[in-house]
Amino acid sequence: VNEFELIEKLTRSLPTNKSVVTGSGDDCAVLDLGLPDKLLLFKTDAVVEGVHFKSSAPPEKIGHKALARCLSDIASMAGTPTAALITIALPKTFDAGFIEGIYSGISALARKHDVAIAGGETTTNPERILISVSMIGLAPRGKVALRSGAEAGDAIFVTGELGGSLANRHLEFEPRLAEGRWLAEHFPIHAMIDVSDGLAGDLRHILKASRAGAELLTTAIPISRTAKLASRAESSAKPPLLAALTDGEDFELLFTVAAKHAVPLLDAWKIQFPKLKLTCIGKITDREGITLRDKTGARPFIAHGYEHFSK
Amino acid sequence: VNEFELIEKLTRSLPTNKSVVTGSGDDCAVLDLGLPDKLLLFKTDAVVEGVHFKSSAPPEKIGHKALARCLSDIASMAGTPTAALITIALPKTFDAGFIEGIYSGISALARKHDVAIAGGETTTNPERILISVSMIGLAPRGKVALRSGAEAGDAIFVTGELGGSLANRHLEFEPRLAEGRWLAEHFPIHAMIDVSDGLAGDLRHILKASRAGAELLTTAIPISRTAKLASRAESSAKPPLLAALTDGEDFELLFTVAAKHAVPLLDAWKIQFPKLKLTCIGKITDREGITLRDKTGARPFIAHGYEHFSK
């Protein structure tokens, strides 16, 4: 039983109630608390020493990453974050300065996005630091971007460049909050997710929820300079395209819109976000799975994205 | 630097925003999202294998405890829980049946209190299981019971019996949700907290937040049968009164009301909750600290409640 199989089994019959619009299986839970024009987003995400960050990483960057991961999930639902709670589990002997550094990284990013750090707790985890962030946010009713709305014929877009994030970017990335909100406000986004498990892995999450397939143009996939350089420097490194498809923790936005909106969206994006690349990488199909198309033809893509437990 | 000193240092200058009514320093964060008659409660609480439960504990009870701790905090604010997210951090090799047992305990308690389990995540913690529960709830605007409202002259009440919870009860306790709501609905509760750090420790949290002191009548403090028996069976065990004052994890409600409401409240309680003891254990004073009074006179009580890091 791997992580994903376990989650699927555990989440099959969870208790629900009338407040739940979308439970497990999307980037955030979506709850209806009776606010006339808004839905509540609710998310939790943890980072663990030695798993999601090295012990030698600067504490400010660890804090930044811990908060930014949750913010990225709020962004992928086109939401605005409101408040977070920080749970930090520590060995009995801890370096108070290091913990203050983590909080300093959290606080700096929270201030930037007007997120309140409304409390939390410290507890004991004898062998390593674990930081769990819980977050609530709000999204306009009727404009929450789920994973489940992709339709055959949709254009698939991704922000930024992919691959090689674990070299550095995973500790420094900026959650695409303004971008996610702007997209849902100006275009009828069919499905959206943030790329945390790798492009292929997260696209599969959309395809599964939407019961659809996808065809990607290999030449269109935006590959990061880091992934390209790594491949040149080490013969054992992943080929750059594979890195872009399967490396985790890019934290870019992956979304689909009806094909007729593709060109107007690209044009409007360039004016709104001139510094951030947006690329159309393919289209949603009604055939299961991901197909890669290049000048030699089309072939199915099988390799999976990042899975925590199998690494 | 112990846990409490670290928290105090970290929480001194956390980012806030206009949604925050009460940030860190109470049982739950209180947020105003613009609902006309309600405020949002937001809480996170973690249990760790070998710290909060033994590896040999039945998984259903571990799940029960993990959720019940958060529910107890919602209860202590006179709130109603809405939804929870479950983060479970696991060693790479895990017993899927054990994890399902934990979820089964969580789900049973959630159903009982109509709480949705709206998602969560699994992640890796190589050495031990850690379960972090995030919860949101709602409380009537104007009736949220904080720690900070105790006034000199108030009567101090506690539900149930105290001490010896770690022998068994900490895995089975029932969060006092109906009781917390009923109290705030029918009486002007000045301050309330759930007893998780021990009666003395949690009373000190109220006193610190309210800038007040307390005088307790030693003969009035309701001591559990478990604490009494433990003391008789083992000469090295804490005296029963000390156990009731300092053992952790009772998860009873501790609250204060103006003295004039004490008798009507006790009378109404007996009709409403005939099976659950409610005891007036003393009064709030304007002298700092806790004083214990018995037939021989009054003396200050110095011993602290449960502290995670110093045990």
Short mmCIF file of N, CA and C in Angstrom, two decimals, chain A residues 39 47 83 106 117-118 124 137 181 184 214 255 295 304:
data_model
loop_
_atom_site.label_atom_id
_atom_site.label_comp_id
_atom_site.label_asym_id
_atom_site.label_seq_id
_atom_site.Cartn_x
_atom_site.Cartn_y
_atom_site.Cartn_z
N LEU A 39 -17.01 31.42 -0.41
CA LEU A 39 -16.83 30.09 0.18
C LEU A 39 -15.51 30.08 0.94
N VAL A 47 5.77 20.14 6.38
CA VAL A 47 7.12 19.86 5.89
C VAL A 47 7.92 19.23 7.03
N ALA A 83 -5.93 33.46 7.21
CA ALA A 83 -5.18 33.23 8.45
C ALA A 83 -4.59 31.83 8.45
N ILE A 106 8.32 32.56 8.00
CA ILE A 106 6.86 32.46 7.90
C ILE A 106 6.24 33.86 7.95
N ILE A 117 -1.01 35.23 11.18
CA ILE A 117 -0.59 34.01 11.89
C ILE A 117 -1.31 34.06 13.23
N ALA A 118 -2.42 33.31 13.30
CA ALA A 118 -3.37 33.48 14.41
C ALA A 118 -3.11 32.53 15.56
N THR A 124 6.27 17.97 20.79
CA THR A 124 7.52 17.22 20.75
C THR A 124 7.53 16.22 19.60
N GLY A 137 -8.89 30.44 3.86
CA GLY A 137 -8.94 31.52 2.89
C GLY A 137 -10.36 31.64 2.37
N ARG A 181 -6.07 34.38 -8.67
CA ARG A 181 -7.27 35.21 -8.52
C ARG A 181 -7.64 35.89 -9.83
N ALA A 184 -9.25 33.48 -12.46
CA ALA A 184 -10.65 33.12 -12.22
C ALA A 184 -11.58 34.32 -12.38
N ALA A 214 -5.15 13.88 -21.80
CA ALA A 214 -4.45 15.09 -22.25
C ALA A 214 -3.40 14.74 -23.28
N PHE A 255 -3.58 24.91 -15.46
CA PHE A 255 -5.03 25.09 -15.56
C PHE A 255 -5.52 24.88 -16.99
N LYS A 295 7.59 15.88 -33.14
CA LYS A 295 7.57 15.81 -34.61
C LYS A 295 7.57 14.37 -35.13
N HIS A 304 5.42 8.35 -13.52
CA HIS A 304 4.65 9.08 -12.53
C HIS A 304 5.41 10.29 -12.03
#
